Short mmCIF file of C-alpha atoms in Angstrom, two decimals:
data_model
loop_
_atom_site.label_atom_id
_atom_site.label_comp_id
_atom_site.label_asym_id
_atom_site.label_seq_id
_atom_site.Cartn_x
_atom_site.Cartn_y
_atom_site.Cartn_z
CA MET G 14 56.10 3.63 8.16
CA LYS G 15 59.67 3.59 7.15
CA ALA G 16 61.66 6.95 7.56
CA GLN G 17 62.28 7.26 4.05
CA TYR G 18 58.70 6.96 3.25
CA LYS G 19 57.98 9.35 5.96
CA SER G 20 60.36 11.84 4.53
CA GLU G 21 59.05 11.67 0.99
CA ILE G 22 55.40 11.98 2.14
CA LYS G 23 56.26 15.14 4.22
CA ARG G 24 57.95 16.55 1.15
CA LEU G 25 54.82 16.02 -0.88
CA TYR G 26 52.76 17.20 1.83
CA LEU G 27 54.61 20.60 2.35
CA ASN G 28 54.75 21.09 -1.31
CA MET G 29 51.12 20.46 -2.19
CA TYR G 30 49.29 21.30 0.83
CA ALA G 31 48.45 24.95 -0.38
CA PHE G 32 47.50 23.74 -3.83
CA LEU G 33 45.34 20.70 -2.71
CA PHE G 34 43.58 23.16 -0.16
CA GLU G 35 42.60 25.53 -3.01
CA TYR G 36 41.24 22.61 -5.04
CA ALA G 37 39.17 21.21 -2.02
CA ARG G 38 38.08 24.56 -1.16
CA SER G 39 36.54 25.19 -4.56
CA THR G 40 34.24 22.10 -3.96
CA LEU G 41 33.57 22.36 -0.23
CA PRO G 42 31.68 25.18 1.28
CA THR G 43 33.94 25.81 4.43
CA ASP G 44 37.82 26.11 4.95
CA ALA G 45 37.59 23.48 7.90
CA LEU G 46 35.92 20.92 5.57
CA ALA G 47 38.59 21.71 2.83
CA GLU G 48 41.44 21.36 5.52
CA GLU G 49 39.97 18.01 6.58
CA ALA G 50 39.76 16.88 3.04
CA VAL G 51 43.25 17.29 2.44
CA GLN G 52 44.28 15.85 5.85
CA ASP G 53 42.31 12.83 4.78
CA THR G 54 44.02 12.52 1.61
CA PHE G 55 47.54 12.49 3.11
CA GLN G 56 46.33 10.07 5.83
CA ILE G 57 45.42 7.81 3.16
CA ALA G 58 48.82 8.41 1.66
CA CYS G 59 50.37 7.21 4.85
CA GLN G 60 48.37 4.17 4.83
CA LYS G 61 49.76 3.38 1.49
CA PRO G 62 53.14 4.90 1.07
CA GLU G 63 54.39 2.36 -1.35
CA ALA G 64 51.59 2.92 -3.66
CA VAL G 65 52.15 6.50 -3.68
CA LEU G 66 55.86 6.47 -3.99
CA SER G 67 56.04 3.78 -6.66
CA SER G 68 53.86 5.65 -8.69
CA PRO G 69 55.02 7.22 -11.88
CA ASN G 70 53.36 10.37 -10.80
CA PRO G 71 53.01 10.68 -6.89
CA GLU G 72 51.61 14.15 -7.11
CA GLY G 73 48.92 12.88 -9.53
CA TRP G 74 48.28 9.98 -7.15
CA ILE G 75 47.60 12.38 -4.38
CA VAL G 76 45.39 14.61 -6.58
CA LYS G 77 43.37 11.55 -7.51
CA THR G 78 43.20 10.45 -3.99
CA LEU G 79 41.97 14.11 -2.83
CA LYS G 80 39.32 13.80 -5.79
CA ASN G 81 37.92 10.62 -4.33
CA VAL G 82 37.87 11.85 -0.70
CA LEU G 83 35.88 15.09 -2.09
CA ARG G 84 33.37 12.99 -3.64
CA ASN G 85 32.98 11.02 -0.53
CA THR G 86 32.84 14.02 1.58
CA VAL G 87 29.87 15.65 -0.68
CA LYS G 88 28.10 12.18 -0.74
CA GLU G 89 28.30 12.01 3.31
CA GLN G 90 26.85 15.78 3.33
CA ASN G 91 24.12 14.85 0.91
CA THR G 92 23.19 11.93 2.97
CA SER G 93 23.11 13.87 6.16
CA ARG G 94 21.23 16.73 4.76
CA ARG G 95 18.52 14.26 3.08
CA ILE G 96 18.28 12.91 6.70
CA LEU G 97 17.51 16.16 8.24
CA LEU G 98 15.28 17.25 5.30
CA ASN G 99 12.95 14.52 5.96
CA TYR G 100 12.60 15.65 9.33
CA PHE G 101 11.98 19.32 8.35
CA ALA G 102 9.61 18.50 5.69
CA SER G 103 7.31 16.71 7.93
CA ASN G 104 7.62 19.51 10.39
CA ILE G 105 7.52 22.58 7.96
CA ASP G 106 4.65 24.21 9.74
CA ASP G 107 6.73 24.64 12.84
CA ILE G 108 9.27 26.85 11.03
CA THR G 109 8.25 30.44 11.71
CA VAL G 110 9.76 33.87 11.71
CA THR G 111 10.87 35.46 14.93
CA GLU G 112 10.20 38.96 15.83
CA ASP G 113 13.63 40.31 14.57
CA ARG G 114 13.27 38.43 11.37
CA VAL G 115 16.78 37.35 11.27
CA LYS G 116 16.74 33.80 12.67
CA LEU G 117 15.30 30.64 11.77
CA GLU G 118 13.37 28.92 14.37
CA ILE G 119 12.81 25.42 14.30
CA LEU G 120 10.74 23.85 16.79
CA TYR G 121 11.96 20.37 17.28
CA GLU G 122 9.97 17.70 18.31
CA ASN G 123 11.05 14.24 19.49
CA VAL G 124 14.45 14.32 17.73
CA ALA G 125 15.41 17.85 19.16
CA ASP G 126 17.13 16.46 22.14
CA LEU G 127 18.92 13.62 20.20
CA GLU G 128 22.68 13.97 20.07
CA GLU G 129 22.60 12.22 16.83
CA PHE G 130 20.47 15.09 15.29
CA LYS G 131 22.80 17.79 16.59
CA LEU G 132 25.74 15.87 15.36
CA ILE G 133 24.36 15.59 11.67
CA LYS G 134 23.22 19.06 11.81
CA ALA G 135 26.67 20.25 12.69
CA MET G 136 28.09 18.65 9.61
CA ALA G 137 25.34 18.87 7.09
CA LEU G 138 24.04 22.35 7.57
CA GLU G 139 26.83 24.08 9.41
CA GLY G 140 29.67 22.65 7.45
CA LYS G 141 31.82 21.64 10.33
CA SER G 142 34.61 19.25 9.94
CA TYR G 143 34.96 16.20 11.97
CA LEU G 144 37.78 17.98 13.72
CA GLU G 145 35.92 20.85 14.55
CA ILE G 146 32.93 18.61 16.04
CA SER G 147 35.41 16.39 17.86
CA ARG G 148 36.98 19.26 19.62
CA GLU G 149 33.44 20.67 20.72
CA LEU G 150 32.51 17.36 22.15
CA GLY G 151 35.80 16.80 23.50
CA ILE G 152 36.35 13.52 21.89
CA SER G 153 38.93 12.14 19.56
CA LEU G 154 38.64 12.40 15.81
CA ALA G 155 38.07 8.74 15.23
CA ALA G 156 35.25 8.66 17.94
CA CYS G 157 33.67 11.49 16.35
CA ARG G 158 33.69 9.81 13.02
CA LYS G 159 32.22 6.72 14.42
CA ARG G 160 29.75 8.56 16.28
CA MET G 161 28.57 10.21 13.15
CA GLN G 162 28.17 7.09 11.45
CA ARG G 163 25.94 5.88 14.05
CA ALA G 164 23.91 8.95 14.25
CA ARG G 165 23.21 8.60 10.65
CA GLU G 166 22.25 5.10 10.75
CA LYS G 167 20.06 5.93 13.83
CA LEU G 168 17.96 8.87 12.62
CA ARG G 169 17.64 6.90 9.42
CA LYS G 170 15.91 4.09 11.00
CA LYS G 171 14.00 6.51 13.06
CA MET G 172 12.63 8.43 10.10
CA LYS G 173 12.23 5.29 8.17
CA ILE G 174 14.47 6.53 5.03
CA MET B 16 63.61 24.36 -18.08
CA PRO B 17 63.34 28.10 -18.14
CA GLU B 18 62.02 28.28 -21.77
CA ASN B 19 59.15 25.77 -20.95
CA GLN B 20 58.39 27.70 -17.76
CA ASN B 21 57.93 31.02 -19.75
CA ARG B 22 55.97 29.26 -22.30
CA ASN B 23 53.54 27.98 -19.82
CA GLU B 24 53.44 31.34 -18.06
CA ASP B 25 52.45 32.90 -21.39
CA VAL B 26 49.77 30.15 -22.06
CA PHE B 27 48.44 30.34 -18.52
CA ALA B 28 48.45 34.05 -18.07
CA LYS B 29 44.93 34.22 -18.72
CA TYR B 30 44.19 32.65 -15.49
CA SER B 31 45.96 35.17 -13.41
CA ALA B 32 43.50 37.78 -14.90
CA MET B 33 40.52 35.90 -13.85
CA SER B 34 38.56 36.22 -10.52
CA THR B 35 38.91 33.97 -7.73
CA ALA B 36 35.41 32.78 -8.29
CA GLN B 37 36.04 31.88 -11.95
CA LEU B 38 39.07 29.91 -11.05
CA GLN B 39 37.16 28.07 -8.31
CA GLN B 40 34.73 27.27 -10.96
CA ILE B 41 37.29 25.76 -13.16
CA LEU B 42 38.64 23.69 -10.34
CA ARG B 43 35.18 22.65 -9.44
CA GLU B 44 34.40 21.30 -12.69
CA ASP B 45 37.51 19.60 -12.93
CA ALA B 46 36.56 17.77 -9.83
CA SER B 47 33.09 16.84 -10.96
CA LYS B 48 34.50 15.26 -14.18
CA PRO B 49 34.94 11.39 -14.15
CA GLU B 50 38.65 10.15 -14.48
CA GLY B 51 39.75 10.49 -18.04
CA GLN B 52 37.22 13.17 -19.05
CA GLU B 53 38.79 16.12 -17.34
CA GLU B 54 38.91 18.91 -19.90
CA THR B 55 41.70 21.17 -18.10
CA SER B 56 45.32 19.92 -18.35
CA ALA B 57 46.95 19.18 -15.13
CA GLU B 58 49.49 21.90 -15.67
CA ALA B 59 46.60 24.29 -16.09
CA LEU B 60 45.08 23.07 -12.83
CA LEU B 61 48.36 23.53 -11.01
CA TYR B 62 48.83 27.02 -12.43
CA ILE B 63 45.42 27.95 -10.91
CA MET B 64 45.86 26.36 -7.70
CA GLU B 65 49.12 28.35 -7.40
CA VAL B 66 47.39 31.50 -8.36
CA LEU B 67 44.62 31.02 -5.62
CA ALA B 68 47.15 30.12 -3.09
CA GLN B 69 49.07 33.26 -3.65
CA ARG B 70 46.04 35.36 -3.42
CA ARG B 71 45.26 33.72 -0.07
CA ARG B 72 48.70 34.18 1.04
CA ALA B 73 48.52 37.78 0.10
CA ARG B 74 45.12 38.10 2.13
CA ASN B 75 47.00 36.53 5.05
CA GLU B 76 44.30 33.75 5.15
CA GLY B 77 44.68 29.96 5.90
CA LYS B 78 47.06 27.73 7.45
CA THR B 79 50.54 27.54 6.39
CA PRO B 80 51.79 23.95 5.05
CA GLU B 81 53.81 23.69 8.30
CA GLU B 82 51.00 24.55 10.64
CA ALA B 83 48.78 22.13 8.74
CA LEU B 84 51.30 19.35 8.81
CA GLU B 85 51.62 19.87 12.45
CA GLU B 86 47.69 19.45 12.97
CA PHE B 87 48.11 16.50 10.66
CA HIS B 88 50.66 14.84 12.97
CA LYS B 89 48.46 15.70 15.98
CA TYR B 90 45.06 14.58 14.81
CA TYR B 91 45.05 12.70 11.56
CA GLU B 92 48.11 10.70 11.01
CA ASN B 93 47.37 7.88 13.13
CA ASN B 94 43.61 7.92 12.74
CA ASP B 95 41.66 5.72 10.46
CA VAL B 96 39.75 7.80 7.96
CA SER B 97 37.02 5.23 7.55
CA ILE B 98 35.89 6.51 4.41
CA GLN B 99 35.63 4.52 1.45
CA ILE B 100 38.11 6.48 -0.73
CA GLU B 101 38.65 3.76 -3.22
CA ARG B 102 35.11 3.34 -4.02
CA LYS B 103 34.49 5.44 -7.13
CA PRO B 104 31.04 6.69 -7.90
CA ASP B 105 29.12 4.29 -9.98
CA HIS B 106 27.80 6.39 -12.82
CA ARG B 107 25.33 3.63 -13.87
CA LYS B 108 23.97 2.92 -10.56
CA LYS B 109 20.39 4.08 -9.76
CA ILE B 110 19.89 5.26 -6.46
CA SER B 111 15.95 4.90 -6.36
CA ALA B 112 14.20 7.38 -4.18
CA SER B 113 12.47 5.48 -1.27
CA PRO B 114 8.74 6.15 -1.63
CA ARG B 115 8.47 6.10 1.88
CA TRP B 116 10.27 9.33 2.19
CA VAL B 117 7.99 11.42 0.16
CA LYS B 118 6.74 14.23 2.52
CA ARG B 119 4.45 16.87 2.50
CA LEU B 120 6.98 19.47 1.57
CA ALA B 121 6.62 18.69 -1.99
CA ALA B 122 8.98 21.49 -3.18
CA ALA B 123 12.00 20.32 -1.44
CA ALA B 124 11.67 17.24 0.66
CA ALA B 125 10.60 14.46 -1.66
CA VAL B 126 11.73 15.68 -5.00
CA VAL B 127 13.42 18.84 -5.63
CA VAL B 128 16.07 19.94 -3.07
CA LEU B 129 18.72 22.73 -3.37
CA ILE B 130 22.16 22.18 -2.70
CA PHE B 131 24.36 24.85 -1.77
CA SER B 132 28.20 24.93 -1.87
CA ILE B 133 28.53 21.57 -3.08
CA SER B 134 30.08 21.57 -6.59
CA PHE B 135 29.47 18.46 -7.95
CA THR B 136 27.60 15.21 -8.16
CA ALA B 137 28.53 11.85 -9.50
CA GLU B 138 25.91 11.32 -12.41
CA ALA B 139 24.74 14.56 -14.11
CA PHE B 140 24.36 16.41 -17.09
CA GLY B 141 24.60 20.16 -16.61
CA VAL B 142 23.07 23.15 -18.03
CA HIS B 143 25.41 26.18 -16.77
CA ILE B 144 23.82 29.47 -15.99
CA GLY B 145 26.62 31.84 -14.94
CA LYS B 146 27.95 30.40 -11.69
CA ARG B 147 24.73 28.50 -10.91
CA ILE B 148 24.48 24.93 -12.40
CA ILE B 149 21.12 23.02 -12.66
CA ASN B 150 22.07 19.29 -12.75
CA TRP B 151 19.87 16.33 -12.95
CA THR B 152 20.91 13.32 -10.94
CA ARG B 153 19.36 10.63 -9.07
CA ASP B 154 20.27 11.84 -5.63
CA THR B 155 18.51 14.47 -3.75
CA PHE B 156 19.50 16.64 -0.74
CA SER B 157 18.80 19.68 1.15
CA PHE B 158 19.35 23.21 2.20
CA GLY B 159 22.40 24.96 3.07
CA LYS B 160 23.18 26.30 6.55
CA MET B 161 20.49 27.13 8.83
CA GLU B 162 20.91 28.84 12.28
CA GLU B 163 18.52 28.20 15.00
CA ASP B 164 17.50 30.04 17.96
CA LEU B 165 15.05 28.60 20.39
CA LYS B 166 13.34 31.89 21.51
CA ASP B 167 9.46 31.97 21.79
CA VAL B 168 7.76 31.98 18.48
CA PRO B 169 5.27 34.68 17.54
CA ALA B 170 1.77 33.71 16.97
CA LYS B 171 0.46 33.37 13.58
CA THR B 172 -1.54 36.58 13.98
CA ASP B 173 1.49 38.36 15.11
CA PRO B 174 2.12 41.26 12.53
CA ALA B 175 5.56 39.65 12.10
CA VAL B 176 4.39 36.88 10.26
CA PHE B 177 3.94 37.73 6.59
CA GLN B 178 0.65 37.97 4.95
CA GLY B 179 1.94 37.17 1.48
CA LEU B 180 5.02 36.02 -0.70
CA ARG B 181 5.68 39.46 -2.01
CA GLU B 182 5.82 41.02 1.70
CA ALA B 183 8.07 38.55 2.74
CA LEU B 184 10.34 38.98 -0.23
CA ASP B 185 10.50 42.70 0.19
CA ALA B 186 11.06 42.36 4.03
CA TYR B 187 14.18 40.35 3.14
CA ASP B 188 15.37 42.71 0.42
CA MET B 189 14.56 40.27 -2.34
CA THR B 190 12.51 42.80 -4.12
CA ASP B 191 13.86 42.18 -7.39
CA CYS B 192 12.79 38.38 -7.59
CA PRO B 193 9.63 37.76 -9.60
CA ILE B 194 7.08 35.53 -8.53
CA PRO B 195 4.03 33.81 -10.06
CA SER B 196 0.71 35.83 -9.67
CA TRP B 197 -1.48 33.03 -11.01
CA LEU B 198 -2.57 29.92 -8.60
CA PRO B 199 -5.02 27.20 -9.69
CA GLU B 200 -8.49 27.63 -8.47
CA GLY B 201 -9.39 26.66 -4.82
CA TYR B 202 -5.94 27.37 -3.46
CA THR B 203 -5.34 29.76 -0.67
CA GLU B 204 -2.43 30.91 1.27
CA HIS B 205 -1.74 28.73 4.14
CA SER B 206 1.64 30.10 5.43
CA VAL B 207 4.59 32.24 4.51
CA LYS B 208 7.75 31.58 6.29
CA ALA B 209 11.26 33.09 5.92
CA ALA B 210 14.80 32.13 7.07
CA ASN B 211 17.72 34.14 7.11
CA THR B 212 21.23 32.39 7.63
CA SER B 213 24.72 33.35 7.27
CA VAL B 214 24.86 32.14 3.71
CA GLN B 215 21.50 32.74 2.33
CA ARG B 216 17.85 34.19 2.64
CA MET B 217 14.96 31.58 2.05
CA ILE B 218 11.42 32.22 1.60
CA ILE B 219 8.94 29.27 1.53
CA ALA B 220 5.07 30.07 0.77
CA ARG B 221 2.71 27.20 1.11
CA TYR B 222 -0.90 27.36 -0.47
CA ARG B 223 -3.63 24.82 0.27
CA CYS B 224 -6.71 23.34 -1.11
CA GLU B 225 -8.23 19.86 -0.83
CA ASP B 226 -5.96 18.41 -3.59
CA GLY B 227 -2.90 19.30 -1.55
CA ASP B 228 -0.34 21.87 -0.86
CA ILE B 229 1.51 23.93 -3.76
CA VAL B 230 5.03 25.16 -2.22
CA ILE B 231 6.78 28.24 -3.58
CA TRP B 232 10.44 28.31 -2.43
CA ILE B 233 12.67 31.17 -3.08
CA ALA B 234 16.31 31.47 -1.99
CA ASP B 235 19.12 33.81 -2.58
CA HIS B 236 22.83 33.55 -1.86
CA LEU B 237 24.60 36.13 0.19
CA GLU B 238 27.91 34.80 -0.98
CA GLU B 239 29.09 33.24 -4.20
CA SER B 240 28.58 29.49 -4.24
CA PRO B 241 27.56 26.81 -6.54
CA THR B 242 24.26 25.45 -6.36
CA TYR B 243 22.41 22.54 -7.71
CA ILE B 244 18.87 21.53 -8.03
CA GLU B 245 18.63 17.85 -8.10
CA GLN B 246 15.80 15.68 -8.95
CA SER B 247 14.97 12.04 -7.83
CA GLU B 248 13.45 10.72 -11.07
CA GLY B 249 11.44 11.77 -14.01
CA HIS B 250 12.05 13.29 -17.30
CA ALA B 251 12.83 16.93 -17.39
CA GLU B 252 11.16 19.38 -19.77
CA ILE B 253 12.57 22.70 -20.22
CA TYR B 254 10.18 25.48 -20.69
CA GLU B 255 11.57 28.62 -21.59
CA VAL B 256 9.96 31.87 -20.77
CA ALA B 257 11.50 35.51 -21.57
CA GLY B 258 15.01 33.71 -21.73
CA VAL B 259 14.65 32.03 -18.47
CA PRO B 260 14.66 28.12 -18.74
CA TYR B 261 12.21 26.59 -16.25
CA TYR B 262 13.04 22.75 -15.59
CA ILE B 263 9.72 20.97 -15.30
CA PHE B 264 9.89 17.42 -13.89
CA ARG B 265 7.64 15.09 -11.89
CA ASP B 266 8.56 13.01 -8.89
CA ASN B 267 5.78 10.76 -7.24
CA ARG B 268 2.63 12.79 -7.08
CA ASN B 269 4.01 16.27 -7.54
CA LEU B 270 5.03 18.09 -10.65
CA ASN B 271 8.00 20.78 -10.08
CA ALA B 272 9.56 23.68 -11.78
CA ALA B 273 12.95 24.92 -10.73
CA TRP B 274 14.70 27.83 -12.28
CA ILE B 275 17.40 30.33 -11.59
CA TYR B 276 16.95 34.21 -11.77
CA GLY B 277 20.00 36.11 -11.21
CA SER B 278 21.17 35.34 -7.73
CA TYR B 279 17.84 33.46 -6.89
CA GLU B 280 16.98 29.86 -7.03
CA CYS B 281 13.33 29.23 -7.24
CA CYS B 282 11.00 26.34 -7.26
CA ILE B 283 7.39 25.49 -7.49
CA SER B 284 5.97 22.23 -6.42
CA GLY B 285 2.63 20.64 -5.92
CA PRO B 286 -0.18 18.29 -7.36
CA LEU B 287 -0.33 20.30 -10.68
CA SER B 288 -0.81 19.48 -14.39
CA ILE B 289 1.68 20.71 -16.86
CA GLU B 290 -0.78 23.07 -17.97
CA GLN B 291 -1.12 24.64 -14.34
CA ILE B 292 2.42 24.75 -13.78
CA LYS B 293 2.99 26.49 -17.04
CA PHE B 294 0.33 28.99 -16.51
CA MET B 295 2.07 29.73 -12.95
CA ILE B 296 5.34 30.24 -14.88
CA ASP B 297 3.82 32.38 -17.31
CA SER B 298 2.48 34.68 -14.57
CA ILE B 299 5.86 35.21 -13.07
CA ARG B 300 6.76 39.00 -13.00
CA LYS B 301 7.79 41.45 -10.57
CA GLY B 302 5.74 43.08 -8.09
#
């Protein structure tokens, strides 16, 4: 990216980050997801600097992009949750109360040991961002995204949904 | 321009007096509106975001822009986001529910699923009830956070397993949540399960007979967050009792009723007739 573009995108970033974070946080359930939505927004801006900077309203362009990022994040979470819910639904009798009554115990069956299941659960139920999950797994952010995509496909096929 | 600034501050001063939750609700509603149908001006939105950001700074929470930028350079700048940002939601596209994923948990799995902490959906018409929103869409999704602990599970005869829905609600300090006291003939309690997570408490009661299962599902939020009940298909009838609207709709073989009572999100689902589900609704009372 040209240095001039970089400088301008950086200026937009520093001026807008806090505001965009608040906007994202109003929609997404965790700080991590909201941060990631803003980061993704500016990653897109870096991919299209001319589109942003030639816009009559670069700030508006950024906000519009964030809105689309949020929609996609919500969709991803919804898809992941639906996959998990199908599993829970068919195994609801296995959910029982522990002695201390404060933890949900789920008896996994043949998907418990699946890495894919754990990945989707981390995002869909625990509200973790790709960055958080990638750090836990010790992989790159890009690898994490790809792994999540494959995980959803695999579990979707396995559960026939 | 100082004059414009002063005028804006006068116009937007009302937002400074609002709670954080109220301001977040405004932002959330804006995010849910299709382009061109936003109701809040861009200036007002910026003002709200600034108010929220100031409050966060005052609490010494969150990353500074500089810290976030450093993280951006390190992790995000050169990574392909791989999400289809340009694709906007198609408001007319029907997302048909696959009949193959209709499962035994009628209350949530096949038809009605509670979403927590997600503020908007692509296609919806909403009925606002305080901070909770019930929207009808063509998409469905699931619970909020759950925690797992793979300890040994007590046997069903163990006293820790609840004998009834009321007992479970009381044990989880959900004593003020009214529940149905009528069930169609032939149904007996099969199980009552409970879950407690960092953001919600959830009780699921299952009643069984030859026709199938009726599930009553009650969840309570421990922190404020928007909530949606979504259906996959079917026409919604709103049945109001004592000022509480109950949303009745059908999906595949089950009839469902979903409603919000205070901070509780509740659902009944089963192979019920409209009369039966209304009897159950009519019987809802405390204790």
